[in-house]
Structure formats: structure tokens, C-alpha cells
Amino acid sequence: MLQNSPYEVHDPRFKTLFIGSIALEELYTGCRWAEGPVWFSDAQQLVWSDIPNQRMLRWVPDGGVSVFRAPSNFTNGNTRDREGRLISCEHGTRRVTRTETDGAITVLADGYQGKPLNSPNDVVVRSDGTIWFTDPTYGILSDYEGYQSEPEQPTRNVFRLDPGTGSLSVVVSDFVQPNGLAFSPDETKLYVADSGASHDETAARHIRVFDIRGDGTVSGDRIFCDIDTGIPDGIRVDVHGNVWSSAADGVHCFSPDGTLLGKIKVPQTVANLTFGGPRRNRLFITATQSLYAIYLTTTGATWPR
Ligand code: MG
């Protein structure tokens, strides 16, 4: 193990997921609040959001960092659909968009039942093409990460969008602040972080898990795990079904049964993460001002790639 090892083992199973001689690397610093990392395997690049700075950045292995999009409408979470197109959650316009291959922006969702969304936060795409996203109020609480406004939605929902029909459905409506979300490798389970404790110490700081029915509705709501330091924001699942969550002290790894296996300690509060690199075994971590990366012995599950 390294002298200043970033690994904190809570369960022996964690030792199979990393190599002790591999250090955490800082790839970039200079953001205000780094979020929304998404890997493009075809371009071998990482794109992520710097929300308060109204920009998205691009990192490439040899060429460093450049501006991907500015202004970004305070974009937060990003992913790719099954055709590889960028799907983004914009705080400033309170919408979910798709960037077409020619660069044109298509609005996929900006309201529900005739009222604006709160501020779409994070997004995942299922293999059937449906787009699932969370809609907490973080982007309208102040003018720092969007534009201050009163929420018009009565609840903070998890939504499912069928981009073919434009049909938008509420999947779950009783979160304090739904945030990161991810599917299990076989897409039978949906994990959703509740980061309500960010503004209310007594509120939720856990990840819930649901069983996904054939029609896209969910059942079997249960708490998967609590986060012991800070709150869960972005989350990802690896090929073994382990859940990797952001937290105040780093990245926490949970087994499929919800046991804390261990942590990767990160110097700054982690907001989100994603697997990438040519072998998909490199975890990219957006943490406050910086982008970090670390190689692991596991790889990211399903989409995006
Ligand atoms: Mg988030």
C-alpha cells in the first residue's frame, strides 16, 4: 500500500477492487463545483460540468483540458443515450436536453403538468432508450447554480421520459431531494440517492433501491444504505453490482447487499463520478474544485460507455 493510501478497507471484499500501489491522480483543478462527468469511449474524452462557472469542460488523455460548452445554462448531470448523444440536465433553463450529432440542442423535457420542472439534476438512460432523471430544487435555491425561483412542482420527483413519444411519467415522488441515480447491471433495480440532509441535518442522507417492473414503474422501495460522512450525490454501479457513491470524504463502495466495503479518500467533497478510460477501469471523480481519477480492478456497468 502507498504511504498515504487513499484506500480505507471496511470489508475484506474491498481489497479485490483496487491495487494498493495505485494513487489518486488530480487531473485538473480550477472549478467552483465540478459535477456531471460523462465518458465518451469513441472520442476517448471526459466531459464534465462546472456548474457555477456556467461551463462544461473536456479532458483528453494527452491534450489536457479545454472548454466544451460555455455558457452551459448551469448544466449539472450528463450522460449519453444509446445512440451516443449527450443528454444533459440544465439548472438555468430547468430542462433536460439532447445534443444532436450536428451540435443542435433538442429539448426533451422542461415541464410537467403545465408547470416548469424544479431543476433537473442527474440522468441515466436505460437500454430501452428511456431517460430517467431527478428533479430536486438545488438549481433554483439561489443565483449561484442557476436562477433563484419558487418551485412550481409540488414534489421533487424521479421522472421517466420516453423520448420516442415525449411521454413523461413520475416514477417516485416522495424524496426530500432526489439526486444521483443508477441501474443495477441487469437493469432490474434502480438506485436513487436522497441528499435532503444538505439543507436539513435531520433529513435523508441515504440511497434507496427499487425493483423495476416490466412497464417501467417501480416497487419494493427500501433503503439500500446510509452515507456516514456528508451526503450521497452522484452514484455509479460496477459490473459486479457494487454501488459507488459520492460522499464528503471521498467515494464509498457498497456491495449489492448494501454493506460498506470501503472508501477511496478524496481531498475534496465528491459530487459525482463515472467509469471511463479505454478499459473502463478508471474512475473519474468530480470533487468540488478538481477532477480526479483512479484505476481500479473493476469496470463500470452498462451505460454510458
Ligand atoms: Mg447531483
XYZ file of C-alpha atoms and ligand atoms in Angstrom:
306
model
C 0.000 0.000 0.000
C 1.049 3.556 -0.596
C 2.350 5.585 2.306
C -0.602 7.939 2.066
C -3.012 5.342 0.772
C -6.356 6.629 -0.451
C -7.989 3.285 0.377
C -9.946 2.650 3.568
C -10.983 -1.001 3.851
C -14.175 -1.732 5.812
C -14.769 -5.261 4.480
C -12.151 -7.705 3.086
C -14.072 -7.892 -0.194
C -12.978 -4.329 -0.959
C -9.357 -5.487 -1.364
C -10.243 -7.261 -4.614
C -11.418 -3.996 -6.203
C -8.188 -1.986 -6.110
C -4.407 -2.328 -6.351
C -2.633 -0.831 -3.348
C 0.147 0.806 -5.340
C -2.230 2.909 -7.445
C -2.601 6.504 -6.305
C -5.357 9.022 -6.756
C -4.447 11.499 -9.514
C -5.595 15.097 -9.776
C -6.176 15.783 -13.492
C -7.454 19.351 -13.240
C -8.263 21.990 -10.677
C -9.949 25.367 -11.099
C -13.670 24.587 -10.962
C -16.121 26.052 -8.493
C -18.388 22.982 -8.284
C -17.452 20.103 -10.542
C -20.280 17.714 -11.478
C -21.767 15.558 -14.194
C -18.795 13.527 -15.543
C -19.529 11.505 -18.690
C -17.062 9.355 -20.636
C -17.045 9.253 -24.456
C -15.331 5.991 -25.464
C -15.399 6.879 -29.176
C -13.613 10.198 -28.607
C -11.632 8.969 -25.563
C -12.604 12.087 -23.651
C -14.271 13.029 -20.398
C -16.796 15.858 -20.361
C -17.988 17.351 -17.097
C -19.830 20.369 -15.691
C -18.512 23.301 -13.672
C -21.953 24.500 -12.621
C -21.381 27.945 -11.029
C -18.887 28.891 -13.749
C -21.526 28.334 -16.450
C -19.312 25.980 -18.409
C -18.629 22.398 -19.345
C -15.067 21.155 -19.686
C -13.395 18.416 -21.701
C -10.377 16.348 -20.621
C -8.384 14.226 -23.059
C -5.523 11.909 -22.058
C -2.813 13.783 -23.953
C -4.242 17.199 -24.659
C -5.265 18.446 -21.266
C -8.429 20.415 -20.601
C -10.467 22.729 -22.821
C -13.901 24.345 -22.704
C -16.565 22.037 -24.133
C -19.511 24.449 -23.824
C -19.950 27.956 -22.389
C -22.340 29.283 -21.330
C -23.777 25.967 -20.248
C -27.117 27.094 -18.781
C -25.712 25.886 -15.449
C -25.639 22.284 -16.687
C -25.330 19.688 -13.921
C -25.649 15.943 -14.675
C -24.742 14.397 -18.031
C -24.969 11.022 -19.715
C -25.274 9.564 -23.237
C -28.200 7.888 -24.908
C -27.918 4.588 -26.781
C -27.002 6.443 -29.967
C -24.163 8.119 -28.081
C -25.747 11.567 -27.959
C -25.098 13.755 -24.941
C -28.053 14.084 -22.542
C -27.784 16.971 -20.055
C -29.643 18.393 -17.064
C -29.735 22.196 -17.151
C -30.476 24.174 -13.988
C -30.665 27.572 -15.682
C -33.380 26.578 -18.146
C -34.876 23.880 -15.882
C -34.822 21.329 -18.659
C -33.291 18.103 -19.972
C -31.679 18.364 -23.391
C -30.101 16.178 -26.041
C -27.151 17.404 -28.093
C -27.533 16.058 -31.617
C -24.545 14.837 -33.606
C -24.532 18.146 -35.552
C -24.454 20.107 -32.292
C -28.105 21.199 -32.325
C -29.887 21.163 -28.963
C -33.200 19.314 -28.636
C -35.321 19.998 -25.542
C -36.568 16.670 -24.186
C -38.412 17.867 -21.056
C -38.935 21.272 -19.439
C -42.211 20.904 -17.550
C -44.701 18.527 -16.030
C -48.451 19.018 -15.905
C -48.126 22.520 -17.304
C -45.554 23.778 -14.761
C -41.766 24.186 -15.068
C -39.556 21.470 -13.652
C -37.614 22.365 -10.481
C -34.015 21.927 -11.717
C -33.085 18.585 -13.298
C -30.002 17.257 -11.519
C -28.807 13.884 -12.809
C -29.777 11.491 -15.568
C -29.353 7.901 -16.770
C -30.541 6.106 -19.917
C -31.878 2.541 -19.870
C -31.202 0.066 -22.693
C -34.788 0.545 -23.934
C -33.903 4.196 -24.589
C -35.967 5.663 -21.738
C -34.372 8.585 -19.925
C -34.624 8.673 -16.120
C -33.786 11.867 -14.230
C -34.150 13.524 -10.840
C -35.678 16.944 -10.205
C -34.683 18.429 -6.829
C -34.702 22.184 -6.147
C -30.937 22.830 -5.821
C -30.728 24.816 -9.058
C -33.413 27.335 -8.019
C -32.461 27.842 -4.361
C -30.150 30.758 -5.193
C -28.500 32.508 -8.122
C -25.264 30.539 -7.629
C -26.055 27.333 -9.560
C -28.983 28.649 -11.601
C -31.647 31.307 -11.144
C -33.461 31.687 -7.854
C -37.130 30.878 -8.152
C -40.012 29.339 -6.247
C -40.619 25.698 -7.131
C -43.846 25.125 -9.029
C -43.818 21.354 -8.793
C -45.455 20.154 -5.539
C -42.914 17.323 -5.174
C -39.293 16.548 -6.080
C -39.668 13.664 -8.449
C -37.789 10.934 -10.192
C -39.050 11.044 -13.775
C -39.001 8.588 -16.659
C -39.118 10.036 -20.162
C -39.888 8.124 -23.336
C -38.054 10.196 -25.957
C -39.979 8.465 -28.732
C -43.414 9.633 -27.586
C -42.341 12.522 -25.332
C -44.307 10.887 -22.515
C -43.059 11.998 -19.079
C -44.028 9.925 -16.019
C -43.357 10.266 -12.303
C -41.532 7.174 -11.044
C -41.186 8.216 -7.377
C -42.478 11.418 -5.758
C -41.598 11.245 -2.047
C -37.909 12.166 -1.996
C -36.655 15.117 0.049
C -34.087 15.860 -2.678
C -33.583 13.081 -5.251
C -30.097 13.292 -6.696
C -27.795 10.716 -8.340
C -29.313 7.589 -9.856
C -28.103 4.348 -11.431
C -29.356 0.958 -12.627
C -28.099 -2.437 -11.489
C -26.083 -4.264 -14.195
C -29.177 -6.236 -15.320
C -31.354 -3.080 -15.104
C -33.845 -4.750 -12.761
C -33.038 -2.347 -9.931
C -32.974 1.438 -9.702
C -30.794 3.162 -7.109
C -31.562 6.785 -6.209
C -29.672 8.995 -3.757
C -31.598 11.281 -1.405
C -29.370 14.213 -0.417
C -32.010 16.027 1.657
C -29.549 16.418 4.551
C -27.634 19.021 2.527
C -30.008 21.696 3.807
C -31.669 19.917 6.756
C -29.402 17.931 9.092
C -32.333 15.756 10.141
C -33.314 14.789 6.587
C -32.250 11.856 4.454
C -28.644 11.031 3.579
C -29.216 7.629 2.034
C -29.594 5.660 -1.180
C -32.895 3.924 -1.876
C -33.342 0.944 -4.182
C -36.426 -0.068 -6.164
C -37.392 -3.070 -8.299
C -38.274 -2.062 -11.859
C -41.402 -3.646 -13.301
C -41.819 -4.507 -16.969
C -43.881 -1.395 -17.608
C -41.215 0.932 -16.168
C -42.964 1.557 -12.839
C -41.180 0.559 -9.619
C -41.975 -1.410 -6.459
C -40.205 -2.761 -3.398
C -38.950 0.615 -2.115
C -36.266 0.139 0.562
C -33.247 1.948 1.978
C -30.106 0.456 0.451
C -27.512 2.264 2.568
C -26.833 5.373 4.636
C -23.885 7.656 3.957
C -21.880 8.204 7.150
C -19.984 11.322 6.050
C -21.772 14.069 4.163
C -24.446 13.175 1.646
C -24.793 10.925 -1.412
C -24.818 12.878 -4.682
C -23.823 11.086 -7.912
C -23.685 7.264 -7.853
C -22.482 4.520 -10.252
C -22.673 0.738 -10.360
C -19.832 -1.568 -11.446
C -20.055 -4.890 -13.329
C -20.314 -6.817 -10.052
C -23.277 -4.737 -8.911
C -21.287 -2.777 -6.334
C -22.614 0.757 -5.806
C -20.041 3.570 -5.784
C -21.337 6.746 -4.126
C -20.074 10.253 -3.702
C -19.631 11.478 -0.098
C -17.939 14.294 1.799
C -14.755 12.319 2.484
C -14.443 10.555 -0.847
C -16.081 7.707 -2.743
C -17.857 4.980 -0.743
C -18.242 1.486 -2.201
C -21.193 -0.716 -1.184
C -21.741 -4.392 -2.041
C -25.040 -5.345 -3.739
C -26.408 -6.208 -0.279
C -25.720 -2.662 0.962
C -22.600 -3.376 3.071
C -19.979 -0.611 3.119
C -16.934 -2.349 1.617
C -14.585 0.609 1.727
C -13.756 4.137 0.728
C -11.436 5.954 -1.628
C -10.460 9.036 0.329
C -10.517 12.224 -1.757
C -9.158 15.592 -0.523
C -12.329 17.494 -1.500
C -16.059 16.810 -1.222
C -17.114 14.480 -4.021
C -20.185 15.376 -6.107
C -20.127 12.719 -8.814
C -18.122 10.000 -10.543
C -18.088 7.799 -13.623
C -16.125 4.890 -15.056
C -14.108 5.534 -18.199
C -10.830 5.051 -19.991
C -10.096 2.547 -22.796
C -10.745 -0.399 -20.453
C -13.498 1.304 -18.432
C -11.468 0.581 -15.300
C -10.650 4.187 -14.455
C -12.931 6.013 -12.047
C -13.226 9.732 -12.811
C -14.280 11.771 -9.784
C -15.607 15.339 -9.787
C -14.863 16.822 -6.376
C -15.568 20.498 -5.703
C -12.704 22.326 -7.474
C -10.993 19.341 -9.068
C -11.235 16.376 -11.396
C -9.556 13.263 -10.017
C -9.057 9.772 -11.439
C -8.007 6.390 -10.114
C -7.566 2.992 -11.769
C -9.475 0.085 -10.201
C -9.695 -3.667 -10.836
C -13.414 -3.404 -11.616
C -15.204 -1.733 -14.502
C -18.366 0.288 -14.923
C -21.659 -1.439 -15.627
C -23.896 -0.949 -18.631
C -24.253 2.544 -19.991
C -22.754 5.015 -20.780
C -19.593 3.932 -22.495
Mg -26.163 15.615 -8.352
